[in-house]
mmCIF file of C-alpha atoms in Angstrom:
data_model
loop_
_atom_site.group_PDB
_atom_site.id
_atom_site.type_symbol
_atom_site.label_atom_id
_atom_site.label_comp_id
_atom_site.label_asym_id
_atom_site.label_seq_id
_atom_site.Cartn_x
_atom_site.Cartn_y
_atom_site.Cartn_z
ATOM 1 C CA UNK A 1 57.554 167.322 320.102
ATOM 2 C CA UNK A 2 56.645 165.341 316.861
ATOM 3 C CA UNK A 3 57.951 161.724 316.511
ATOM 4 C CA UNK A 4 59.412 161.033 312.904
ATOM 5 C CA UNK A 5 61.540 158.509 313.309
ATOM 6 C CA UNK A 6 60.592 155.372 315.333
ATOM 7 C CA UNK A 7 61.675 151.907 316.232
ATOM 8 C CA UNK A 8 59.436 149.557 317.614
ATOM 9 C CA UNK A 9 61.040 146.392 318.639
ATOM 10 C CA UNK A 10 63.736 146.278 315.884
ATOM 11 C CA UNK A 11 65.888 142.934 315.137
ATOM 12 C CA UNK A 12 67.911 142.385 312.687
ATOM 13 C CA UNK A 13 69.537 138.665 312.122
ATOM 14 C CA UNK A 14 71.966 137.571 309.411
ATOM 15 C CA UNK A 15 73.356 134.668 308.491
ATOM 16 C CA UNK A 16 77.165 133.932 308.882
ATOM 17 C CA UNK A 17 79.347 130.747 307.117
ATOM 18 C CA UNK A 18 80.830 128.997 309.450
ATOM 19 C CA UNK A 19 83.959 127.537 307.735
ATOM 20 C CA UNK A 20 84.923 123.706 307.689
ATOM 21 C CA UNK A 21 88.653 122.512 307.782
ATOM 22 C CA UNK A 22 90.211 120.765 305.375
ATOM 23 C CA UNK A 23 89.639 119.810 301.122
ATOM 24 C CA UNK A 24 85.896 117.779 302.128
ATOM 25 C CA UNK A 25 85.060 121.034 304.443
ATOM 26 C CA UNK A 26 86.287 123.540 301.719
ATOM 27 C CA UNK A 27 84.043 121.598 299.323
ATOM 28 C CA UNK A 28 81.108 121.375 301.407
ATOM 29 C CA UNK A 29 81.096 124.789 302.268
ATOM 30 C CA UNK A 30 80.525 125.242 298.339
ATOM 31 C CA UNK A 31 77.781 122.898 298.112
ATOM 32 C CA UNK A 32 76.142 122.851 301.746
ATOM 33 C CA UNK A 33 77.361 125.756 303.623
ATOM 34 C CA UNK A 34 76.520 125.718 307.433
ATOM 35 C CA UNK A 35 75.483 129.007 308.970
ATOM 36 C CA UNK A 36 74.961 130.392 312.347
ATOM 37 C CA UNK A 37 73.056 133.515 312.977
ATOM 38 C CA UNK A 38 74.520 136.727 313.874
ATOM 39 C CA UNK A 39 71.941 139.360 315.460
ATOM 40 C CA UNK A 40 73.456 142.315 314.627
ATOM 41 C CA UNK A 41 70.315 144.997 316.412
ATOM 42 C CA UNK A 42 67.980 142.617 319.070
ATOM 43 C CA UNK A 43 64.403 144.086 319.863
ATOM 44 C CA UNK A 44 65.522 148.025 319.649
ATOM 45 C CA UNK A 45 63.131 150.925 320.453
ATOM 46 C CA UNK A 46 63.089 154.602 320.464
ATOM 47 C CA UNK A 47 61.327 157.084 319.212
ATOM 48 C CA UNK A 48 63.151 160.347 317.482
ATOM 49 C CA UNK A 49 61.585 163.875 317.546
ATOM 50 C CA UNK A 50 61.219 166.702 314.553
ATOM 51 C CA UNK A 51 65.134 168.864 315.355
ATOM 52 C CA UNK A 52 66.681 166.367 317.906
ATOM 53 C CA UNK A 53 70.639 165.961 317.785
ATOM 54 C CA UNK A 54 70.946 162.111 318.635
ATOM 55 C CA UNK A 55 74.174 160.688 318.773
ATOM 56 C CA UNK A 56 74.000 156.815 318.202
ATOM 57 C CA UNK A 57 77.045 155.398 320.269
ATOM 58 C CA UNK A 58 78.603 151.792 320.786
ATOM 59 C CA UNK A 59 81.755 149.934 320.118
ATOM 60 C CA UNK A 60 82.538 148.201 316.840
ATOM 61 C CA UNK A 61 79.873 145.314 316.029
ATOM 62 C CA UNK A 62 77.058 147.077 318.606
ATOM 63 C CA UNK A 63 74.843 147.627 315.347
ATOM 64 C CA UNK A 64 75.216 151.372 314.777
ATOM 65 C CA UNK A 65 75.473 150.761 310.687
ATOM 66 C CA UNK A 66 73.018 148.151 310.644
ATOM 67 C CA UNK A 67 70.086 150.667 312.447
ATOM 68 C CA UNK A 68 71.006 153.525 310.207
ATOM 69 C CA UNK A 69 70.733 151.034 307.081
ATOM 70 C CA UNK A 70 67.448 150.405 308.371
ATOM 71 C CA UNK A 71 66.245 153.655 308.924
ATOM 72 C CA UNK A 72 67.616 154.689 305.793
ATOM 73 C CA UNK A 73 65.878 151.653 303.920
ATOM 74 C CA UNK A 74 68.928 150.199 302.367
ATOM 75 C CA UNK A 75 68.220 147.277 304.809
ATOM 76 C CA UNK A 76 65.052 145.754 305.928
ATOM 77 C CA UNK A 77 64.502 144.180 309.254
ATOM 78 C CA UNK A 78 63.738 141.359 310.220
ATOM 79 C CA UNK A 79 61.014 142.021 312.721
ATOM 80 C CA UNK A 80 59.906 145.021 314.440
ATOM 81 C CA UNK A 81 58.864 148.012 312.597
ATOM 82 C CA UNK A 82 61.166 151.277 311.507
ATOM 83 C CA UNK A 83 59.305 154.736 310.529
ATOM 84 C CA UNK A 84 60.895 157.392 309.227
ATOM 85 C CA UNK A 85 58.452 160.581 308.336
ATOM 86 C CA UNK A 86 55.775 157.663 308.951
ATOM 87 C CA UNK A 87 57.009 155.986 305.919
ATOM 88 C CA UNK A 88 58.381 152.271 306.153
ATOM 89 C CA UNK A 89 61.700 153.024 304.397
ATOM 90 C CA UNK A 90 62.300 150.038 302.379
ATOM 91 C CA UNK A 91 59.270 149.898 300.883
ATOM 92 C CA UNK A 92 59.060 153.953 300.109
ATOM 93 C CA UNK A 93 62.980 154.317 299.327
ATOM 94 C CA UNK A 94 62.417 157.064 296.685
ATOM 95 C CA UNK A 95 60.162 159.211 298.759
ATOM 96 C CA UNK A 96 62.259 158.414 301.835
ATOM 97 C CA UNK A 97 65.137 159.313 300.429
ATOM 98 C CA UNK A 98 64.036 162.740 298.966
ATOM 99 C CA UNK A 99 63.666 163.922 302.534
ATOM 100 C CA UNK A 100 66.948 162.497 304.423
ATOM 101 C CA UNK A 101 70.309 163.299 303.618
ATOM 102 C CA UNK A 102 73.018 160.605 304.425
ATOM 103 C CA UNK A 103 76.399 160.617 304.792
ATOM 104 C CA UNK A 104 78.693 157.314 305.230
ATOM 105 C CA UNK A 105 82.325 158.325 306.694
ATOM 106 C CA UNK A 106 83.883 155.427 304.737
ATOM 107 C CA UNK A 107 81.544 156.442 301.394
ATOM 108 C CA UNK A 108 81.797 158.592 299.031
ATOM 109 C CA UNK A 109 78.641 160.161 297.142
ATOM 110 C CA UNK A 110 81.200 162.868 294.647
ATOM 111 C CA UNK A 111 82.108 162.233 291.517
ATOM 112 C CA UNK A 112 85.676 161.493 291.991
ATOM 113 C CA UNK A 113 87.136 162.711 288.405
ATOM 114 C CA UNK A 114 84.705 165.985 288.371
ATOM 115 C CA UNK A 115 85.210 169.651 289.878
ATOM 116 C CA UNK A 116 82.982 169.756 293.118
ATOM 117 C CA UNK A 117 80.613 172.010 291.620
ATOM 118 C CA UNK A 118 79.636 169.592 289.064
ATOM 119 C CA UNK A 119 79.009 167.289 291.976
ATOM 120 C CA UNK A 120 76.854 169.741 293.760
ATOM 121 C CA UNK A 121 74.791 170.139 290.088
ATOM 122 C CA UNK A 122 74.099 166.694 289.486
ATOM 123 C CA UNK A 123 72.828 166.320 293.250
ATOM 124 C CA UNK A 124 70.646 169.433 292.174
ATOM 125 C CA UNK A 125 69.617 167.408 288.863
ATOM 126 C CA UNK A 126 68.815 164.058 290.691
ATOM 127 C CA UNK A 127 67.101 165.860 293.922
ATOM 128 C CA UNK A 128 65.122 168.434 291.198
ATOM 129 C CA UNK A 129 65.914 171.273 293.286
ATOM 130 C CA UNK A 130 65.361 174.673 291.730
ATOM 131 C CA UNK A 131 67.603 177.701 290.713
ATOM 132 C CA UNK A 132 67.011 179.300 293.163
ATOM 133 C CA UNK A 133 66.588 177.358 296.184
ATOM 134 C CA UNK A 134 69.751 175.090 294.717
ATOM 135 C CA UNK A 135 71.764 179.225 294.877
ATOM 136 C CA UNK A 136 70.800 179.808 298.006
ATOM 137 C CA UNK A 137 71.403 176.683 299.909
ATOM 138 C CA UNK A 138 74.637 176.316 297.591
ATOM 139 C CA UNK A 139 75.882 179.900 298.608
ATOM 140 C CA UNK A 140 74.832 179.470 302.303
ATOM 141 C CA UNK A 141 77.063 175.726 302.719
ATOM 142 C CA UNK A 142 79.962 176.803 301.037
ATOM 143 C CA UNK A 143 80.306 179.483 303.149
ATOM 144 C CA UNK A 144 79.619 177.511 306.201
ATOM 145 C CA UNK A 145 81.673 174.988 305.555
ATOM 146 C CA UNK A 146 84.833 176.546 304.217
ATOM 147 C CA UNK A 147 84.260 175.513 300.430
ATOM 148 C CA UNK A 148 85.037 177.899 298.278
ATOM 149 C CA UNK A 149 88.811 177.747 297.922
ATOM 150 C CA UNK A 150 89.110 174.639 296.529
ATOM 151 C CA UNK A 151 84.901 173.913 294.872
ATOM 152 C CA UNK A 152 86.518 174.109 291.586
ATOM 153 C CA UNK A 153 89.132 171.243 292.054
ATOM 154 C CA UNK A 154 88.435 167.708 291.223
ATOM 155 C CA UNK A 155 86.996 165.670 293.924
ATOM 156 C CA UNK A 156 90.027 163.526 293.788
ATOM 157 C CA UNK A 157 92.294 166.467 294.729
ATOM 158 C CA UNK A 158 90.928 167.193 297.587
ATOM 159 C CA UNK A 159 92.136 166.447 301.487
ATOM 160 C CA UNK A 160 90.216 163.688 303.454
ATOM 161 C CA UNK A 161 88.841 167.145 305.357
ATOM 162 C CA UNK A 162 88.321 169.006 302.709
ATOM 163 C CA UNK A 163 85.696 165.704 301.074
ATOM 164 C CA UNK A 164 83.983 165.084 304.470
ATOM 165 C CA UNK A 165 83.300 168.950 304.437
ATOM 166 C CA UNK A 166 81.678 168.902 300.931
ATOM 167 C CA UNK A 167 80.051 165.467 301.724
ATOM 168 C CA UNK A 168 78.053 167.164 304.746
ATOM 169 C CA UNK A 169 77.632 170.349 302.714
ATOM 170 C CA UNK A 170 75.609 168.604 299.178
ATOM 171 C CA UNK A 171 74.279 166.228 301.780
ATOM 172 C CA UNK A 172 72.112 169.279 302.749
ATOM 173 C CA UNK A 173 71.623 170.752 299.125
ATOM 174 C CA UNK A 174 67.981 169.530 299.287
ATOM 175 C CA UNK A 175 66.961 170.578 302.455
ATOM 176 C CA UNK A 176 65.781 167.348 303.723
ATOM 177 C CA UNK A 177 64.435 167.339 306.992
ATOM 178 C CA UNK A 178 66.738 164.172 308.442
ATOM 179 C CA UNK A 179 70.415 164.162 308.150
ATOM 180 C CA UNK A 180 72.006 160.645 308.755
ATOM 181 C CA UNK A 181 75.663 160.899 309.822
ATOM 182 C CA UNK A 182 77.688 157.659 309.782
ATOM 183 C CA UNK A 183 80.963 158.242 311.400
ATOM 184 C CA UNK A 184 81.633 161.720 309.521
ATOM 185 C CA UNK A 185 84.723 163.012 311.345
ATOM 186 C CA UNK A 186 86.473 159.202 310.955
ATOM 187 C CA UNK A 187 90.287 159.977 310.085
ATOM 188 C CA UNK A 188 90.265 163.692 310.155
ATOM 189 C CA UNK A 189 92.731 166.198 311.842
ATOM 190 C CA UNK A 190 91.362 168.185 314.696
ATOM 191 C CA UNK A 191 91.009 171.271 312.466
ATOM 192 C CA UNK A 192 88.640 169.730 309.942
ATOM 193 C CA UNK A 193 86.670 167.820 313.154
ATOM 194 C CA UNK A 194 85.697 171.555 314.690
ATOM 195 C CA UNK A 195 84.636 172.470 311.358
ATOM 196 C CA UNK A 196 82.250 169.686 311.115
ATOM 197 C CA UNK A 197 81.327 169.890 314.750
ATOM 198 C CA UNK A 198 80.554 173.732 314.413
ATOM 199 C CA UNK A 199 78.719 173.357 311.490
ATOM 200 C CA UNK A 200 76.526 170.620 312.370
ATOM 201 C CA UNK A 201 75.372 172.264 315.437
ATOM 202 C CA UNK A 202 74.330 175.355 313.793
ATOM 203 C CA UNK A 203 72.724 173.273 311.085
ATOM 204 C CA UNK A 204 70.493 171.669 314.272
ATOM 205 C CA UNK A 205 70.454 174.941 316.031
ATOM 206 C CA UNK A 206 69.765 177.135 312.559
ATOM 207 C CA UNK A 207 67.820 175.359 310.265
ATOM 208 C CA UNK A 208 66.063 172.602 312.294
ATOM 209 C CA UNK A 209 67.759 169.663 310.888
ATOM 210 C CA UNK A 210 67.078 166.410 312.520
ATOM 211 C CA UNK A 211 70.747 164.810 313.088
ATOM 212 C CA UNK A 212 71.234 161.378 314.013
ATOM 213 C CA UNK A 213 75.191 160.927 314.661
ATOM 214 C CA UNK A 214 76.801 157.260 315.135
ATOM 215 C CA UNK A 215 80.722 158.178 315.672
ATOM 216 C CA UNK A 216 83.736 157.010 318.112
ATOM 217 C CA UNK A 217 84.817 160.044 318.534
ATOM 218 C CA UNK A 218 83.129 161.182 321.546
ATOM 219 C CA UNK A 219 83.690 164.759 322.090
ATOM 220 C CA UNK A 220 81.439 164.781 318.564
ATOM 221 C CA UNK A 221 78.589 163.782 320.804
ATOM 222 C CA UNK A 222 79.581 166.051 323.616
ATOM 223 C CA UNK A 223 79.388 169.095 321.394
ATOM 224 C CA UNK A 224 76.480 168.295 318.956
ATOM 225 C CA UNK A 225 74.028 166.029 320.654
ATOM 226 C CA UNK A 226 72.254 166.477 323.738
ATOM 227 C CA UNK A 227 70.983 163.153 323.564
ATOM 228 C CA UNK A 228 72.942 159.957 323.299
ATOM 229 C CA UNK A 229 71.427 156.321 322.552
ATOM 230 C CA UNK A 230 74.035 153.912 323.808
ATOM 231 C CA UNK A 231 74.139 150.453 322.087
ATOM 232 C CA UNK A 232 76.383 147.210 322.930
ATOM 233 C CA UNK A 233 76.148 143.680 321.080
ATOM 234 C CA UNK A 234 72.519 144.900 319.387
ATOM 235 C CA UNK A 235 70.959 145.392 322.720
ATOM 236 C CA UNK A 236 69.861 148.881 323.991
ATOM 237 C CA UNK A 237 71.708 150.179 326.935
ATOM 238 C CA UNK A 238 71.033 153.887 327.301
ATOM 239 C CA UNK A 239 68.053 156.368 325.834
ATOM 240 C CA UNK A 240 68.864 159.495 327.537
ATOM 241 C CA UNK A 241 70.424 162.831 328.321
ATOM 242 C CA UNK A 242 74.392 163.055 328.510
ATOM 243 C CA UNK A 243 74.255 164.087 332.395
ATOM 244 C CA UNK A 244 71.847 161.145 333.037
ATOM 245 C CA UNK A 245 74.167 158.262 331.440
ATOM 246 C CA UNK A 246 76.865 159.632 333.900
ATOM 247 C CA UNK A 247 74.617 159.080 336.714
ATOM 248 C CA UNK A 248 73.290 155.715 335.266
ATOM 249 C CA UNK A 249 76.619 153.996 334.498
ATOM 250 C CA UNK A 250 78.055 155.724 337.999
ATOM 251 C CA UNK A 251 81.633 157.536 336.675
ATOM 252 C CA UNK A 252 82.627 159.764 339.590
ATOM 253 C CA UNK A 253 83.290 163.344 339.813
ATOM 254 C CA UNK A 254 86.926 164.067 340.132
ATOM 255 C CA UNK A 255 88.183 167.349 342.944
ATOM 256 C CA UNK A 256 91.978 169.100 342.352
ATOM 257 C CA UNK A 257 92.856 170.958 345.557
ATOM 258 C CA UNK A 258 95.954 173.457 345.233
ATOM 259 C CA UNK A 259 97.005 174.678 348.771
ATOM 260 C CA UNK A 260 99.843 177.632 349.214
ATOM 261 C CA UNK A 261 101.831 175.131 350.603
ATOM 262 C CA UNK A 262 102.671 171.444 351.251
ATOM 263 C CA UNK A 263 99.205 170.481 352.676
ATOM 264 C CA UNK A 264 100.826 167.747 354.805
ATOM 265 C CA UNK A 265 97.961 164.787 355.381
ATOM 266 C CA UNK A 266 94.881 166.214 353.760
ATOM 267 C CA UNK A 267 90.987 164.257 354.397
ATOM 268 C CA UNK A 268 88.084 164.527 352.463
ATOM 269 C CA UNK A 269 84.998 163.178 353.854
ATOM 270 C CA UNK A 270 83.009 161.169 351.640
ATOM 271 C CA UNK A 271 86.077 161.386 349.073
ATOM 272 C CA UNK A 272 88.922 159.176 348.054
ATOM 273 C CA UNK A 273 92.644 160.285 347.474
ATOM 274 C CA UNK A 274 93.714 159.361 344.255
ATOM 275 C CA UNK A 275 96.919 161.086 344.566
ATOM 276 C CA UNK A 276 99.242 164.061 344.217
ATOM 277 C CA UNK A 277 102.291 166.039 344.991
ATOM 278 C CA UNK A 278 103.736 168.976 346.438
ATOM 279 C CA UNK A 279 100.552 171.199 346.980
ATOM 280 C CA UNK A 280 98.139 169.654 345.030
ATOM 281 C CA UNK A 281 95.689 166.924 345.995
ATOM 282 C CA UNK A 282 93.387 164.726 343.719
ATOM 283 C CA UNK A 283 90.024 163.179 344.963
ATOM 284 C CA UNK A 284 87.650 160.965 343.448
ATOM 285 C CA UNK A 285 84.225 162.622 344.776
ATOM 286 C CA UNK A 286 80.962 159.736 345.881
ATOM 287 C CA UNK A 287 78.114 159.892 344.019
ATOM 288 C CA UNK A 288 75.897 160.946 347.432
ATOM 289 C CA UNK A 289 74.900 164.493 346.098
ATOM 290 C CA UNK A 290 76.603 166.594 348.015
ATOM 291 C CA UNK A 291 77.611 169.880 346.973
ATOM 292 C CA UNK A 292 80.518 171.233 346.491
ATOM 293 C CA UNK A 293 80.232 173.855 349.390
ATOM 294 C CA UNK A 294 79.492 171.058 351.682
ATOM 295 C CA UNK A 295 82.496 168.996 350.723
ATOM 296 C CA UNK A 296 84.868 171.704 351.773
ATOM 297 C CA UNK A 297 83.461 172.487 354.893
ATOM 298 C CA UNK A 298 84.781 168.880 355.240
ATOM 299 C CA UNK A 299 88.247 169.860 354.037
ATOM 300 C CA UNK A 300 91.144 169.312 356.855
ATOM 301 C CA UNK A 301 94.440 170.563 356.011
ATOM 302 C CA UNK A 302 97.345 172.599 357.373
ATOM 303 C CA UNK A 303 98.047 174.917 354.710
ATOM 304 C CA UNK A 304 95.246 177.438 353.060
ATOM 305 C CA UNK A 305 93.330 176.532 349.962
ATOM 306 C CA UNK A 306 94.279 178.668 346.800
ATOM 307 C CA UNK A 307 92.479 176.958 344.075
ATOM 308 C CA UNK A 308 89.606 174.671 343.662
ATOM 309 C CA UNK A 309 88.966 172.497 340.267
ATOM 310 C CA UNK A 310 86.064 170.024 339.787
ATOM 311 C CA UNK A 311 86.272 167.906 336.541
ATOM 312 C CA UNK A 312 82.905 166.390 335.241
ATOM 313 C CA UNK A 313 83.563 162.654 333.916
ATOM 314 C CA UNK A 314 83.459 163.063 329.774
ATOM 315 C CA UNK A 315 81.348 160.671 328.167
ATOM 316 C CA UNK A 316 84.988 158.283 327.613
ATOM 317 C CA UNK A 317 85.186 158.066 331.225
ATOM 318 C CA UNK A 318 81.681 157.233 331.479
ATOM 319 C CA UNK A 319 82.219 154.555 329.179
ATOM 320 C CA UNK A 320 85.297 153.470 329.997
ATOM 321 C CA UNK A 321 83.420 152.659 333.688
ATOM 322 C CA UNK A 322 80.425 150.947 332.105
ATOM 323 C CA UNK A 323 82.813 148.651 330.466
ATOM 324 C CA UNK A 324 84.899 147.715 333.291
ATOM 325 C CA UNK A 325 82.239 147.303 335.460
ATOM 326 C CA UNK A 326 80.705 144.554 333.865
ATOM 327 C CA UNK A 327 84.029 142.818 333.548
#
């Protein structure tokens, strides 16, 4: 698969006042402010290839906005190198940017007092797309994203949902080959989220897009990128598929057993009871790769088995684990 994006040892360091009490520390700050440095992304590398879905993931202050910035070139690092379509973004922001698409949840890139359609033809103007390719791409998003009932409203008319949609959508209008996703489905209602999701994952699927997704909202990465990049305090945690962070950070398969009848004292080798009542039993499964079959031939109870339910640990859980584990 072809690389086109790449980070090769990637910091990024800024400076930070560190406020002084009282009238002479209010007035020295003014004159002779004393900083500290904050590193916001510490010696980061990856490589991306040509169609990857990448979801970027960390808690607040990991350094998910700072590396798109970067890769984006509206920041420039302080050491390391970033290439994007073997470009150094900051230094080739008008080239760069006439192949990426970006989209900041917080951001807005419509003109707030227009109709959306005038939005869409001034992206067409700046971008120099053509009639026809600016038609077709225009005809394809709106119907893929839900558009049309409300294109010919003012921007400032429109639902949180209804903006993020048409953000994504003239994000797209030039075809670029990158799309840069900064918390897109921040404050929206579920609807509007499987919109987005659905959307974006045919976009991948469709059309080849490149996507790289930072977002909290996990089940975004669950359902649109098979890879995940886990960050925490700049560093680099995880570079991997889903199924191999849940084996790296250790969450544990979870086993519902529903008998006919009260079970009475119920044993699992290999497995811990977490609980239950009446005739169902929860276990918390070891990580010793056993199957499934193998586990029940295990199984002691009085009363016969009627169902069997095995629950995967989501990528929360897997989370949720890493972070408790290391206190």
């Amino acid at each position: 698969m072809l690389s086109i994006i790449s980070a090769k040892s990637v910091s990024k360091t800024f400076s930070q006042r560190v406020p002084q009490p009282g009238l002479v520390g209010a007035l020295s700050n003014f004159i002779a402010p004393v900083t500290k440095p904050v590193h916001a992304v510490e010696q980061i590398s990856f490589t991306i290839g040509a169609g990857e879905a990448v979801g970027y993931l960390g808690p607040n202050g990991a350094g998910k906005s700072t590396m798109i910035k970067m890769l984006t070139g509206i920041l420039m690092p302080t050491s390391g190198e970033v290439s994007v379509l073997g470009r150094r973004p900051v230094e080739d922001r008008i080239a760069n940017a006439r192949e990426i698409g970006v989209v900041f949840g917080q951001r807005t890139q419509l003109w707030w007092d227009l109709p959306l359609a005038e939005s869409f033809e001034l992206h067409r103007r700046i971008y120099r797309v053509s009639d026809v390719a600016f038609r077709i791409n225009r005809a394809e998003l709106v119907e893929m994203m839900q558009l049309s009932s409300f294109i010919e409203r003012p921007v400032r008319q429109l639902s949180l949902g209804q903006r993020m949609r048409a953000e994504i959508a003239m994000a797209l209008m030039h075809e670029p080959k990158i799309l840069f996703l900064d918390e897109p489905t921040i404050g929206l209602d579920v609807v509007a989220k499987d919109v987005v999701r659905k959307f974006l994952a045919r976009t991948n699927r469709e059309r080849g897009t490149t996507i790289i997704l930072t977002t909290h909202d996990l089940q975004d990465i669950e359902e649109i990128c098979p890879r995940l990049i886990m960050v925490d305090e700049g560093r680099l945690l995880f570079d991997g598929p889903l199924a191999e962070l849940r084996v790296t950070f250790g969450a544990r398969r979870r086993l519902t057993l529903e008998f006919d009848g009260e079970p009475g004292a119920v044993s699992l080798a290999g497995a811990e009871l977490l609980g239950g009542e009446g005739a169902v039993r929860e276990f918390l499964l070891a990580d010793d790769g056993r199957s499934l079959i193998d586990l029940m031939g295990a199984l002691t109870a009085r009363a016969a088995l009627r169902d069997v339910r095995l629950h995967e640990p989501g990528i929360e859980e897997v989370i949720r684990t890493h972070y408790q584990a290391r206190g």
